[in-house]
Tab-separated table of C-alpha atoms in Angstrom:
chain	number	residue	atom	x	y	z
D	4	MET	CA	-27.092	15.080	-18.533
D	5	GLN	CA	-26.854	13.471	-15.067
D	6	LYS	CA	-23.223	12.331	-14.219
D	7	LYS	CA	-22.691	8.516	-13.756
D	8	LYS	CA	-22.151	7.491	-10.045
D	9	ILE	CA	-18.946	5.500	-9.112
D	10	LYS	CA	-19.771	2.048	-8.737
D	11	VAL	CA	-18.160	0.507	-5.594
D	12	GLY	CA	-17.852	-2.948	-4.466
D	13	LEU	CA	-17.833	-2.988	-0.693
D	14	PHE	CA	-15.396	-5.186	0.729
D	15	ILE	CA	-16.120	-6.267	4.726
D	16	PRO	CA	-13.171	-8.343	6.054
D	17	CYS	CA	-13.814	-11.625	7.851
D	18	TYR	CA	-13.299	-10.377	11.326
D	19	ILE	CA	-15.707	-7.184	10.989
D	20	ASN	CA	-18.334	-9.316	9.292
D	21	GLN	CA	-18.411	-11.788	12.198
D	22	LEU	CA	-17.305	-9.515	15.078
D	23	TYR	CA	-17.939	-5.972	14.457
D	24	PRO	CA	-20.821	-5.690	11.891
D	25	GLN	CA	-21.395	-1.950	13.100
D	26	VAL	CA	-18.049	-1.202	11.252
D	27	GLY	CA	-19.485	-2.511	8.041
D	28	ILE	CA	-22.863	-0.837	8.455
D	29	ALA	CA	-21.060	2.442	9.156
D	30	THR	CA	-18.851	2.006	6.119
D	31	LEU	CA	-21.941	1.391	4.041
D	32	GLU	CA	-23.799	4.278	5.291
D	33	LEU	CA	-20.923	6.597	4.905
D	34	LEU	CA	-20.220	5.653	1.273
D	35	GLU	CA	-23.990	6.192	0.432
D	36	LYS	CA	-23.881	9.620	2.034
D	37	LEU	CA	-21.063	10.501	-0.164
D	38	ASP	CA	-23.580	9.467	-3.212
D	39	VAL	CA	-21.555	6.570	-4.295
D	40	ASP	CA	-23.442	3.638	-5.798
D	41	VAL	CA	-22.410	0.811	-3.316
D	42	ASP	CA	-23.095	-3.081	-3.981
D	43	TYR	CA	-22.207	-5.883	-1.475
D	44	PRO	CA	-21.143	-8.788	-3.475
D	45	GLN	CA	-22.907	-11.739	-1.552
D	46	GLY	CA	-20.436	-14.423	-2.751
D	47	GLN	CA	-17.437	-12.674	-1.059
D	48	THR	CA	-15.175	-14.117	1.216
D	49	CYS	CA	-11.723	-13.834	3.055
D	50	CYS	CA	-9.186	-11.930	0.867
D	51	GLY	CA	-6.536	-14.885	2.004
D	52	GLN	CA	-4.262	-12.590	3.943
D	53	PRO	CA	-4.145	-14.964	7.052
D	54	LEU	CA	-2.981	-17.939	4.943
D	55	GLY	CA	-0.600	-15.638	3.114
D	56	ASN	CA	0.974	-14.056	6.284
D	57	SER	CA	1.529	-17.872	7.739
D	58	GLY	CA	3.354	-19.008	4.850
D	59	TYR	CA	0.574	-20.644	3.036
D	60	GLU	CA	0.376	-18.510	0.057
D	61	GLU	CA	0.012	-21.595	-2.413
D	62	ASP	CA	-2.851	-22.658	-0.622
D	63	SER	CA	-4.767	-19.204	-0.589
D	64	LYS	CA	-4.619	-18.805	-4.257
D	65	GLY	CA	-8.471	-20.485	-4.601
D	66	ILE	CA	-9.624	-17.604	-2.163
D	67	CYS	CA	-7.896	-15.013	-3.972
D	68	LYS	CA	-9.200	-16.221	-7.318
D	69	LEU	CA	-12.549	-16.054	-5.717
D	70	PHE	CA	-12.069	-12.587	-4.505
D	71	VAL	CA	-11.199	-11.421	-7.979
D	72	LYS	CA	-14.530	-13.192	-9.337
D	73	ASN	CA	-16.482	-11.186	-7.048
D	74	PHE	CA	-14.968	-7.794	-7.574
D	75	LYS	CA	-13.553	-7.575	-11.171
D	76	GLU	CA	-16.613	-5.716	-12.645
D	77	TYR	CA	-16.465	-2.671	-10.146
D	78	ASP	CA	-14.865	0.650	-10.596
D	79	PHE	CA	-13.326	0.556	-7.279
D	80	ILE	CA	-13.134	-2.018	-4.271
D	81	VAL	CA	-13.322	-0.259	-0.906
D	82	GLY	CA	-12.950	-2.010	2.616
D	83	PRO	CA	-12.475	-0.647	6.016
D	84	SER	CA	-9.265	-2.137	6.585
D	85	GLY	CA	-5.666	-1.203	5.624
D	86	SER	CA	-4.007	-4.590	6.094
D	87	CYS	CA	-6.510	-6.683	3.933
D	88	ILE	CA	-6.588	-4.038	1.348
D	89	TYR	CA	-2.630	-4.049	1.354
D	90	HIS	CA	-2.842	-7.952	0.869
D	91	ILE	CA	-4.831	-7.463	-2.236
D	92	LYS	CA	-2.713	-4.734	-3.841
D	93	HIS	CA	0.706	-6.390	-3.249
D	94	HIS	CA	0.027	-10.247	-2.385
D	95	PHE	CA	-2.267	-11.094	-5.477
D	96	ASP	CA	0.995	-11.018	-7.236
D	97	ILE	CA	0.933	-14.841	-6.717
D	98	LEU	CA	-1.971	-14.966	-9.333
D	99	LYS	CA	-1.493	-14.981	-13.109
D	100	GLN	CA	-1.691	-11.446	-13.894
D	101	THR	CA	-4.656	-11.197	-16.043
D	102	PRO	CA	-6.293	-8.043	-16.742
D	103	GLU	CA	-8.947	-8.800	-14.187
D	104	VAL	CA	-6.467	-9.421	-11.482
D	105	LYS	CA	-4.629	-6.186	-12.220
D	106	ARG	CA	-7.768	-4.313	-12.266
D	107	VAL	CA	-8.783	-5.694	-8.972
D	108	ARG	CA	-5.313	-5.015	-7.550
D	109	ASN	CA	-5.094	-1.313	-8.770
D	110	ASN	CA	-8.596	-0.302	-8.078
D	111	SER	CA	-8.692	-1.704	-4.396
D	112	TYR	CA	-8.686	1.324	-1.831
D	113	GLU	CA	-8.698	1.556	2.075
D	114	LEU	CA	-11.864	3.527	2.956
D	115	CYS	CA	-9.897	6.825	4.067
D	116	GLU	CA	-7.758	6.869	1.274
D	117	PHE	CA	-10.665	6.338	-1.305
D	118	ILE	CA	-12.600	9.192	0.549
D	119	VAL	CA	-9.759	11.633	0.359
D	120	LYS	CA	-7.694	10.586	-2.901
D	121	ILE	CA	-10.646	9.530	-5.284
D	122	LEU	CA	-13.691	11.344	-4.002
D	123	GLY	CA	-11.581	14.420	-2.958
D	124	LYS	CA	-13.352	15.083	0.136
D	125	THR	CA	-12.495	15.688	3.976
D	126	ASP	CA	-15.131	17.540	5.608
D	127	LEU	CA	-18.214	14.725	5.717
D	128	GLY	CA	-20.257	16.804	8.075
D	129	ALA	CA	-19.486	14.538	10.874
D	130	SER	CA	-20.114	15.606	14.580
D	131	PHE	CA	-18.335	13.840	17.673
D	132	PRO	CA	-17.491	15.890	20.482
D	133	HIS	CA	-14.949	13.685	22.288
D	134	LYS	CA	-11.159	13.672	22.715
D	135	VAL	CA	-9.868	11.160	20.317
D	136	GLY	CA	-6.578	9.124	19.929
D	137	LEU	CA	-5.715	7.690	16.445
D	138	HIS	CA	-3.807	4.489	16.011
D	139	LYS	CA	-2.045	4.351	12.797
D	140	SER	CA	-1.778	0.830	11.919
D	141	CYS	CA	1.488	-0.408	9.988
D	142	HIS	CA	-0.143	-1.857	6.868
D	143	GLY	CA	-2.082	1.464	6.268
D	144	LEU	CA	1.011	3.678	7.145
D	145	ARG	CA	3.975	2.051	5.907
D	146	GLY	CA	2.173	-0.193	3.105
D	147	LEU	CA	-0.573	2.007	1.554
D	148	LYS	CA	1.366	5.020	2.609
D	149	LEU	CA	-1.667	6.544	4.247
D	150	GLY	CA	0.514	9.017	6.151
D	151	SER	CA	4.117	10.173	6.919
D	152	CYS	CA	6.580	7.934	8.823
D	153	SER	CA	8.220	9.291	11.899
D	154	GLU	CA	11.364	7.291	10.791
D	155	VAL	CA	11.698	8.992	7.565
D	156	GLN	CA	12.408	12.717	7.162
D	157	GLU	CA	9.465	14.237	5.032
D	158	GLU	CA	6.677	16.432	5.302
D	159	HIS	CA	3.773	15.509	7.554
D	160	TYR	CA	0.821	13.956	5.859
D	161	SER	CA	-2.157	11.627	6.801
D	162	THR	CA	-5.595	10.769	5.488
D	163	GLU	CA	-6.949	9.685	8.666
D	164	GLU	CA	-5.960	13.023	10.306
D	165	ASP	CA	-7.177	15.100	7.311
D	166	LEU	CA	-10.511	13.506	8.050
D	167	LEU	CA	-10.733	13.658	11.808
D	168	ASN	CA	-9.654	17.287	11.975
D	169	GLN	CA	-12.782	18.232	9.713
D	170	VAL	CA	-14.947	16.233	12.558
D	171	ARG	CA	-17.022	18.942	14.325
D	172	GLY	CA	-16.310	19.010	18.318
D	173	LEU	CA	-13.556	16.364	17.804
D	174	GLU	CA	-10.403	17.162	19.827
D	175	LEU	CA	-7.333	14.994	17.884
D	176	MET	CA	-5.316	14.259	20.856
D	177	SER	CA	-1.501	14.053	20.630
D	178	ILE	CA	0.223	10.959	21.596
D	179	ASN	CA	3.940	10.468	22.261
D	180	ARG	CA	4.688	7.714	20.142
D	181	LYS	CA	2.415	8.635	17.216
D	182	ASP	CA	2.961	5.434	14.748
D	183	GLU	CA	4.273	2.848	16.867
D	184	CYS	CA	3.197	-0.908	16.158
D	185	CYS	CA	0.426	-1.989	18.502
D	186	GLY	CA	1.964	-5.503	18.697
D	187	PHE	CA	-1.125	-7.387	16.814
D	188	GLY	CA	0.534	-8.450	13.585
D	189	GLY	CA	-2.176	-11.160	12.754
D	190	THR	CA	-0.788	-14.527	13.711
D	191	PHE	CA	2.305	-12.850	15.456
D	192	ALA	CA	-0.082	-12.086	18.322
D	193	VAL	CA	-0.481	-15.848	18.595
D	194	PHE	CA	3.036	-17.322	18.172
D	195	GLU	CA	4.686	-14.101	20.155
D	196	GLU	CA	2.083	-13.700	22.828
D	197	ALA	CA	4.195	-11.921	25.336
D	198	ILE	CA	5.684	-9.702	23.097
D	199	SER	CA	2.645	-8.580	21.503
D	200	SER	CA	0.699	-8.215	24.749
D	201	LYS	CA	3.470	-5.805	26.036
D	202	MET	CA	3.630	-3.730	23.040
D	203	GLY	CA	-0.364	-3.259	23.028
D	204	LYS	CA	-0.187	-2.268	26.687
D	205	ASP	CA	2.374	0.208	25.596
D	206	ARG	CA	0.180	1.797	23.044
D	207	VAL	CA	-2.884	1.846	25.305
D	208	GLN	CA	-0.992	3.485	28.005
D	209	ASP	CA	0.125	6.148	25.691
D	210	HIS	CA	-3.377	7.138	24.659
D	211	LEU	CA	-4.237	7.014	28.563
D	212	ASN	CA	-1.514	9.419	29.310
D	213	SER	CA	-2.876	11.724	26.597
D	214	ASP	CA	-6.378	11.962	28.254
D	215	VAL	CA	-7.882	10.168	25.231
D	216	GLU	CA	-11.649	9.227	25.555
D	217	VAL	CA	-12.071	7.380	22.272
D	218	LEU	CA	-9.131	5.294	20.439
D	219	THR	CA	-9.715	5.052	16.518
D	220	GLY	CA	-7.912	3.750	13.513
D	221	ALA	CA	-8.833	2.637	10.180
D	222	ASP	CA	-7.717	-1.307	10.796
D	223	HIS	CA	-10.027	-3.032	13.184
D	224	SER	CA	-7.479	-5.912	13.737
D	225	CYS	CA	-5.399	-3.585	15.557
D	226	LEU	CA	-8.292	-1.917	17.351
D	227	MET	CA	-9.649	-5.333	18.278
D	228	HIS	CA	-6.058	-6.247	19.779
D	229	LEU	CA	-6.181	-3.129	21.696
D	230	GLU	CA	-9.715	-3.280	22.921
D	231	GLY	CA	-9.111	-6.806	24.498
D	232	ILE	CA	-6.229	-5.398	26.346
D	233	ILE	CA	-8.287	-2.230	27.516
D	234	ASN	CA	-11.444	-4.551	28.463
D	235	ARG	CA	-9.049	-7.009	30.304
D	236	ASN	CA	-7.767	-4.098	32.351
D	237	LYS	CA	-10.962	-2.337	32.968
D	238	GLN	CA	-9.239	0.841	31.566
D	239	PRO	CA	-11.310	4.156	30.495
D	240	ILE	CA	-11.006	4.359	26.880
D	241	LYS	CA	-13.793	3.547	24.392
D	242	VAL	CA	-12.614	1.710	20.837
D	243	MET	CA	-14.322	2.802	17.675
D	244	HIS	CA	-13.420	2.311	14.113
D	245	ILE	CA	-12.686	5.554	12.050
D	246	ALA	CA	-15.876	4.727	9.934
D	247	GLU	CA	-18.111	4.862	12.959
D	248	ILE	CA	-17.039	8.382	13.825
D	249	LEU	CA	-17.070	9.762	10.168
D	250	ASN	CA	-20.757	8.435	10.183
D	251	CYS	CA	-21.498	10.157	13.225
D	252	SER	CA	-23.589	13.382	13.088
D	253	LEU	CA	-25.795	15.496	15.406
């Protein structure tokens, strides 16, 4: 008897859909390679994070309800963004906790977490012969617990490192401040522009000092912030989402 495939609803955040469609495509292709039954709900919109983070949670309820409506039937909801998935899991508490809302909250996963913890895979057959620096976003690291934090005395672990360490030819470079915030923080980058920029410049310089060729991470909002600084200063680092790297093969 043929084993039933996991049915996944693919959630592509707004900024990836509008600005980095290649990340959405890489995520889809990667999940299909892993023999997952992937569907993209055409009616999906924003998860409501920008409104919620700006203090307009009440105004975001309609968006959150629409998200639940679009994704409630799937076994899992998977997205290439730690911050958006964190918002769904932890801030959809503003809704009445119906069985559908609870199901969506409990079954939403960031891409790397889904691959490692649900599918139980780390070697995806990828090949990427470059020196890579990993940026660990705050929402993923400290919110979703995708890895251990330097400020906590605990055994080291990282779902992102587990995946990258299995990529053929990839050299994962050690940076000085492994889990420091990049300074983006959504609307923080708008309201505290100077502080945000300085934090981002510090992050980029850390990767430059470590001979990194490609800077990656699981949250493209952070990568967008860092890439903007890199491009403005014409610095020799390429930025790629981790899904793009994991989807690479010879």
